[in-house]
Short mmCIF file of C-alpha atoms in Angstrom, two decimals:
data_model
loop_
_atom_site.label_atom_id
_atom_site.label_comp_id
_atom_site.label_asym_id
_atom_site.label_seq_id
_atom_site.Cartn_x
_atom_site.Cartn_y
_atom_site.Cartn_z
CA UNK A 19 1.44 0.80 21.92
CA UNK A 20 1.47 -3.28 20.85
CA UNK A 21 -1.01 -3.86 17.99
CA UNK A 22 -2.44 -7.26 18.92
CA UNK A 23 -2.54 -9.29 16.47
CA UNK A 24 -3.93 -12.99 15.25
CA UNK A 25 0.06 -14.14 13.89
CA UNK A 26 2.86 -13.90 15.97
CA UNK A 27 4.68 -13.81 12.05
CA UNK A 28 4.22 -9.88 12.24
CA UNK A 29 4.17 -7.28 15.25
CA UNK A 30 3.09 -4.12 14.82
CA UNK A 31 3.24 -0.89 17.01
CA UNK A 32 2.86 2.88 17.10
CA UNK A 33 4.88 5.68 18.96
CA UNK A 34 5.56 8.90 18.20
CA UNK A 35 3.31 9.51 15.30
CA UNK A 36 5.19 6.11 13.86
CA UNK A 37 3.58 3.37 13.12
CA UNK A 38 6.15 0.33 12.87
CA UNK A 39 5.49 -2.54 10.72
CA UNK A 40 7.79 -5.73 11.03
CA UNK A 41 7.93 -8.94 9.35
CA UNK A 42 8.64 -11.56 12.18
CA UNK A 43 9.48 -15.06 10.26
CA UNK A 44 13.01 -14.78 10.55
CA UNK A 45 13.48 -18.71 10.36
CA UNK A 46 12.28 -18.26 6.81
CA UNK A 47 13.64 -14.98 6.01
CA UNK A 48 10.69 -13.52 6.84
CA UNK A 49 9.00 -15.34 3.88
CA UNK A 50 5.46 -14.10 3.78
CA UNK A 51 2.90 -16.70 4.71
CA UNK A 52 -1.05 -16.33 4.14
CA UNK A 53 -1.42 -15.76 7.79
CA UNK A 54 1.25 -12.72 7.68
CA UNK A 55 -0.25 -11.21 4.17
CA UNK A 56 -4.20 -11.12 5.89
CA UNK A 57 -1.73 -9.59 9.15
CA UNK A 58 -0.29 -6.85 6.71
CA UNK A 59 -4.32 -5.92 5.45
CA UNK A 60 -5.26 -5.30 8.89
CA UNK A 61 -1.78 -3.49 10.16
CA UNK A 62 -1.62 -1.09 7.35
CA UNK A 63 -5.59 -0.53 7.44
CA UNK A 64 -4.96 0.62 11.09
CA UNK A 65 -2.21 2.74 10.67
CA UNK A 66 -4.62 4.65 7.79
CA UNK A 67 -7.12 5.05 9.62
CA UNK A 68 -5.38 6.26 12.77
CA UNK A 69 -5.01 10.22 13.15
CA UNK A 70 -1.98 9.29 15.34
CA UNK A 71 0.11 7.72 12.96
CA UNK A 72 1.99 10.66 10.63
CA UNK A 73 4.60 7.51 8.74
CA UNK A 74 4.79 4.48 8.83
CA UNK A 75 8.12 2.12 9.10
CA UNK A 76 8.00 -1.55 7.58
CA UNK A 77 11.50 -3.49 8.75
CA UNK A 78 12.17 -7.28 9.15
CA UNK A 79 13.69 -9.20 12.08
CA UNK A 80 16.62 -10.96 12.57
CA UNK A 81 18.70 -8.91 10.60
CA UNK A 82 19.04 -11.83 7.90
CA UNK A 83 16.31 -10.02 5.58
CA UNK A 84 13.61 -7.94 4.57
CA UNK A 85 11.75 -9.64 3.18
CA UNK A 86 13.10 -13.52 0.88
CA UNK A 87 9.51 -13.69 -1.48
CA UNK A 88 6.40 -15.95 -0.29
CA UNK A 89 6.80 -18.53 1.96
CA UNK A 90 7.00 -21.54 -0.39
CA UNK A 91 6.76 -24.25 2.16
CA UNK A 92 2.47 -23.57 2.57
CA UNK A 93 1.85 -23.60 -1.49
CA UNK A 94 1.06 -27.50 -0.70
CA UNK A 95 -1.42 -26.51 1.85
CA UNK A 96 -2.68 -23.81 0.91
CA UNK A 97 -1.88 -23.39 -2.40
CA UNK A 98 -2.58 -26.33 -3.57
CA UNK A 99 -6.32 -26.09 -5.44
CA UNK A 100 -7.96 -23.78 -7.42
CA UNK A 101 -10.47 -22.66 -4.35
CA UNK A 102 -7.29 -22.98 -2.01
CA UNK A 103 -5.43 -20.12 -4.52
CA UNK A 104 -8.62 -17.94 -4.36
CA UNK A 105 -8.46 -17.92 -1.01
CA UNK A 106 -5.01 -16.54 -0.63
CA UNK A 107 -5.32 -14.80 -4.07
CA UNK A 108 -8.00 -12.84 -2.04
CA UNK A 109 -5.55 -12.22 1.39
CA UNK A 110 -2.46 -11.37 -0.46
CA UNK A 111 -3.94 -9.05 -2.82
CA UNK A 112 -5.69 -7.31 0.49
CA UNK A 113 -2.49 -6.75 2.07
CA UNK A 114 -0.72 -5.76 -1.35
CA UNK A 115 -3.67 -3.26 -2.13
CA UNK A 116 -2.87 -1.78 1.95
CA UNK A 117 0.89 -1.37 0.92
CA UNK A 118 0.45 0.38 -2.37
CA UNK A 119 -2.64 2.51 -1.51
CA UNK A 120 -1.23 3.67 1.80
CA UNK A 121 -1.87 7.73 1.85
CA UNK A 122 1.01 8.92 4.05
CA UNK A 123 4.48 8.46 3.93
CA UNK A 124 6.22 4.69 3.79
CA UNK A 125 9.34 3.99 5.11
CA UNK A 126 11.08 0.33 4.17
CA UNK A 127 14.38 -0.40 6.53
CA UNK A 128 16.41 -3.43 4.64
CA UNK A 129 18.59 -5.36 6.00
CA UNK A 130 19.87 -8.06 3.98
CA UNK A 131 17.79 -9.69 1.52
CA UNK A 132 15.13 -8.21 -0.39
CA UNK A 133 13.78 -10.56 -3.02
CA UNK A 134 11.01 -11.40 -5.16
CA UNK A 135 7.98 -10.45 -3.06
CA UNK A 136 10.04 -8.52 -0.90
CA UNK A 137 11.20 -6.21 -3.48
CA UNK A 138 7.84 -5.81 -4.20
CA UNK A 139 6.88 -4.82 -1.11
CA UNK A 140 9.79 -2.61 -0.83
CA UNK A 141 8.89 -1.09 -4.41
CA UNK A 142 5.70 0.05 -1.82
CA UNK A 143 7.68 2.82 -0.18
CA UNK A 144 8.42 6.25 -0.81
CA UNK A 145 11.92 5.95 0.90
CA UNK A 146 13.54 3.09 0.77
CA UNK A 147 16.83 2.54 3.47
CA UNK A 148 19.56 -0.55 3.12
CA UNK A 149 22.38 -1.81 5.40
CA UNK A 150 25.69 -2.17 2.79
CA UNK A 151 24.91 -5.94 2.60
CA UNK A 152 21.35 -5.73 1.24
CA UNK A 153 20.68 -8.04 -2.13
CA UNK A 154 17.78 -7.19 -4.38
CA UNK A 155 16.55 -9.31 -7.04
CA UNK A 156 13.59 -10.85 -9.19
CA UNK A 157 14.22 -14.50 -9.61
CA UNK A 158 11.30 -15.34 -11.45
CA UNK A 159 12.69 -16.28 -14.38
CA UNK A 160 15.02 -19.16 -12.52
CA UNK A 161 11.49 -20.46 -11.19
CA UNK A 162 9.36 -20.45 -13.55
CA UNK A 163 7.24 -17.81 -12.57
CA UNK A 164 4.71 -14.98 -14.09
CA UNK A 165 5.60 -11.73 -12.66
CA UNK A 166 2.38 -9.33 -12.77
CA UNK A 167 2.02 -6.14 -14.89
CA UNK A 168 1.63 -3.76 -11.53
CA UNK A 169 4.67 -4.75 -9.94
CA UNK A 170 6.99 -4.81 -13.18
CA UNK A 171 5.54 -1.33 -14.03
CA UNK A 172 6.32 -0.05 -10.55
CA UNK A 173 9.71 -1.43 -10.91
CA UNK A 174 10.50 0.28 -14.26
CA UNK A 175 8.93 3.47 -13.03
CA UNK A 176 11.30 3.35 -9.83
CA UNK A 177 14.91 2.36 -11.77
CA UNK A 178 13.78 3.26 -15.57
CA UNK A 179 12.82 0.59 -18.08
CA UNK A 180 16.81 -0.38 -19.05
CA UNK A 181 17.75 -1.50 -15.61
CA UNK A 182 14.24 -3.12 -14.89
CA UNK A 183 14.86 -5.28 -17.64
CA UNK A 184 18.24 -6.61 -16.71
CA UNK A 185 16.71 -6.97 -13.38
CA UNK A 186 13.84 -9.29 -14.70
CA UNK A 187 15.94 -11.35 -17.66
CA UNK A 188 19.22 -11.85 -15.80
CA UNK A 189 17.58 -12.90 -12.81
CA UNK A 190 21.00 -11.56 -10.70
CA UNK A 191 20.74 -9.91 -7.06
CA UNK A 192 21.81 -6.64 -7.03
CA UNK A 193 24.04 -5.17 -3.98
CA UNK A 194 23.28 -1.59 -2.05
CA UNK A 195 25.58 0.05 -4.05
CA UNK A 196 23.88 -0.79 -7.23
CA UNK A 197 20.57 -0.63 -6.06
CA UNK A 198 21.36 3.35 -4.69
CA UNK A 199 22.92 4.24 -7.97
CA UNK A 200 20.13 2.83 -10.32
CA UNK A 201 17.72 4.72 -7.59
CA UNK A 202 15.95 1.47 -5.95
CA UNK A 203 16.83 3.10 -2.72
CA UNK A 204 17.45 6.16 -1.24
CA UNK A 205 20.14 5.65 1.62
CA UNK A 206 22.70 3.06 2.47
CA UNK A 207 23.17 2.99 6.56
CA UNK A 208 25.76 0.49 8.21
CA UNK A 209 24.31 -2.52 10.32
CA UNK A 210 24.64 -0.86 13.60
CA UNK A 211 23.17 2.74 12.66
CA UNK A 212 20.60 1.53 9.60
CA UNK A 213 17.59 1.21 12.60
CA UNK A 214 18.56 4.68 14.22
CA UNK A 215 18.75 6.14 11.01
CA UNK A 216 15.72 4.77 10.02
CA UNK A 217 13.85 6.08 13.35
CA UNK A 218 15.33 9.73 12.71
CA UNK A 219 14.01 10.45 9.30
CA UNK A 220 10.76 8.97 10.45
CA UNK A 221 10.87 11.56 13.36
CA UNK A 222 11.65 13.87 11.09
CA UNK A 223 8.26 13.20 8.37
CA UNK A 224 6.43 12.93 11.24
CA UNK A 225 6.40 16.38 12.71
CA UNK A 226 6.08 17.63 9.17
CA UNK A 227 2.27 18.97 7.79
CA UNK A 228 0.01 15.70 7.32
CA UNK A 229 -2.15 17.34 5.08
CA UNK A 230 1.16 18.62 3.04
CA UNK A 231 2.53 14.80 3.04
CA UNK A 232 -0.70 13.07 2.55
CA UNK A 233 -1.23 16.07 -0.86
CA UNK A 234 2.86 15.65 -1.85
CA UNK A 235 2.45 11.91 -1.70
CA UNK A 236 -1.14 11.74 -4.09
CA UNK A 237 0.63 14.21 -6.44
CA UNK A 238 3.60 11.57 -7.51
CA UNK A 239 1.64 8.84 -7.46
CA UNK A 240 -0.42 10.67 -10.05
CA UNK A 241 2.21 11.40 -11.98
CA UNK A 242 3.52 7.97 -12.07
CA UNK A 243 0.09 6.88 -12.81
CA UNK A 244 0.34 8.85 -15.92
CA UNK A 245 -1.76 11.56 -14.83
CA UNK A 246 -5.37 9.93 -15.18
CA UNK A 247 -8.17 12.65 -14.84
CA UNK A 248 -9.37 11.30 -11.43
CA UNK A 249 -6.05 11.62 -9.82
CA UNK A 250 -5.26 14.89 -10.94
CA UNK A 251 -8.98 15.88 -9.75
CA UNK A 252 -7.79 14.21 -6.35
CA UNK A 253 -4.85 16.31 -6.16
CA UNK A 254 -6.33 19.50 -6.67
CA UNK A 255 -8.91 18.57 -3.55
CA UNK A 256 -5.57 17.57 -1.35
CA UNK A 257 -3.85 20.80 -1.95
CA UNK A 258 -6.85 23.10 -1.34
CA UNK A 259 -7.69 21.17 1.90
CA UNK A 260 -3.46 22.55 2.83
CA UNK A 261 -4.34 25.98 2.35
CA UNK A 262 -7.67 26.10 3.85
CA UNK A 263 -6.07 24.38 6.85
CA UNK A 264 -5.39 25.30 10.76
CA UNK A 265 -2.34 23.26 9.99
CA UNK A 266 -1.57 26.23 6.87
CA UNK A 267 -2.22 29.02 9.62
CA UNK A 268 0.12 27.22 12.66
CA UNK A 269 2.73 27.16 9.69
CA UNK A 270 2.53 30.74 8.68
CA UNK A 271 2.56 31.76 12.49
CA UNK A 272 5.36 29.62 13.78
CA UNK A 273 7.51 31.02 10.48
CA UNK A 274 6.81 34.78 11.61
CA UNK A 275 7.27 33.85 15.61
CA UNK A 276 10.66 32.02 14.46
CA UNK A 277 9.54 29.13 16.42
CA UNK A 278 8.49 25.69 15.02
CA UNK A 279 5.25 24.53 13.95
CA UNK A 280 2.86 22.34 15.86
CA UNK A 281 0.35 20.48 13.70
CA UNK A 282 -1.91 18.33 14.34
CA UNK A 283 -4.04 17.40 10.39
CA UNK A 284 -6.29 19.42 10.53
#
């Protein structure tokens, strides 16, 4: 099923207990655009709120990239005044808070080039997958740019604070085989297996225990949070809600009829 949608920059669809997610600006490199960033707010908010969707799968088209940054080209536009950058302050901070907030599992599929705002949104993900051709990078620092305390502490939490450093002051792209050994992703996948791949492991979350995911998930995002009080508090409420499940009960069952489990989150 087609999420419909008010950009035809981003396309959106679920099957499967999958929710896809695609960035569709491949002229740009799938630059992000106002217009796509208030598309992301109401694509992710769907998929959360929809029992149906167990993962969800973020890709971009054309094979080119992920995702190259913000789409630069608008900043005159629409960037271009102090009530102008409120107003897509506002939109992309939406659609950032969707990606980072996101309670079940987040799949990114790269192909190509992951950069700036992409890595960013990448950095979002619990698995990250690239093609052997993937670039990563920050290039703030050949801009001119402020880079935000959130996503430079998410980045040194993902690759450690050494490597997150070269990243930032160097300014260099990084290939896969970099990026995998520093840990900024989890696979590499060649170009003409990365999107079955990608599909398979999603299959593969999805008929897991929501309940389990959605509890796993909150518990190392607490921990990378530091552990604050009201996370902690939140995890304990997750993992009782597992064992006083049906979903705990369909487990135990299937394991003793040597079958496998159906579950539906509850």
């Amino acid at each position: 099923m087609e999420l419909k949608l008010e950009t035809q920059k981003m396309r959106a669809w679920i099957r499967d207990g999958v929710g896809w997610m695609e960035y569709n600006n491949p002229a740009r490199r799938n630059a992000v655009s106002l217009e796509m960033w208030q598309a992301i707010g109401d694509i992710m908010g769907r998929f959360e709120q929809d029992p149906d969707v167990r993962v969800a799968v973020m890709r971009g088209a054309g094979g080119k990239a992920f995702v190259s940054g913000a789409d630069i080209s608008e900043f005159d536009a629409k960037r271009g005044n102090a009530k102008q950058m409120a107003s897509y302050g506002a939109a992309s901070a939406r659609g950032s808070k969707a990606l980072g907030t996101f309670s079940k599992p987040l799949i990114a599929c790269i192909e190509g080039y992951c950069i700036g705002g992409g890595l960013a949104a990448a950095l979002n993900a619990d698995v990250r997958f690239a093609t052997p051709d993937s670039l990563f990078g920050i290039p703030a620092a050949k801009l001119g740019l402020g880079y935000g305390y959130e996503g430079l502490a998410k980045l040194s939490r993902q690759v450690g604070p050494t490597a997150a450093r070269d990243i930032l002051l160097s300014a260099r792209f990084l290939d896969a085989a970099e990026a995998l050994r520093i840990g900024l992703i989890n696979f590499i996948e060649e170009r003409d297996a990365i999107r079955d791949a990608v599909a398979g492991y999603a299959d593969r979350v999805a008929a897991n225990a929501p309940l389990t995911l959605k509890a796993a998930k909150a518990a190392v995002d607490a921990w990378e949070r530091g552990g604050r009080k009201e996370d902690l508090e939140n995890v304990r409420r997750l993992v009782e809600a597992c064992f006083d499940s049906d979903d705990y009960r369909e487990g135990r069952r299937a394991f003793a009829e040597k079958r496998t489990p159906q579950f539906d989150g509850r």
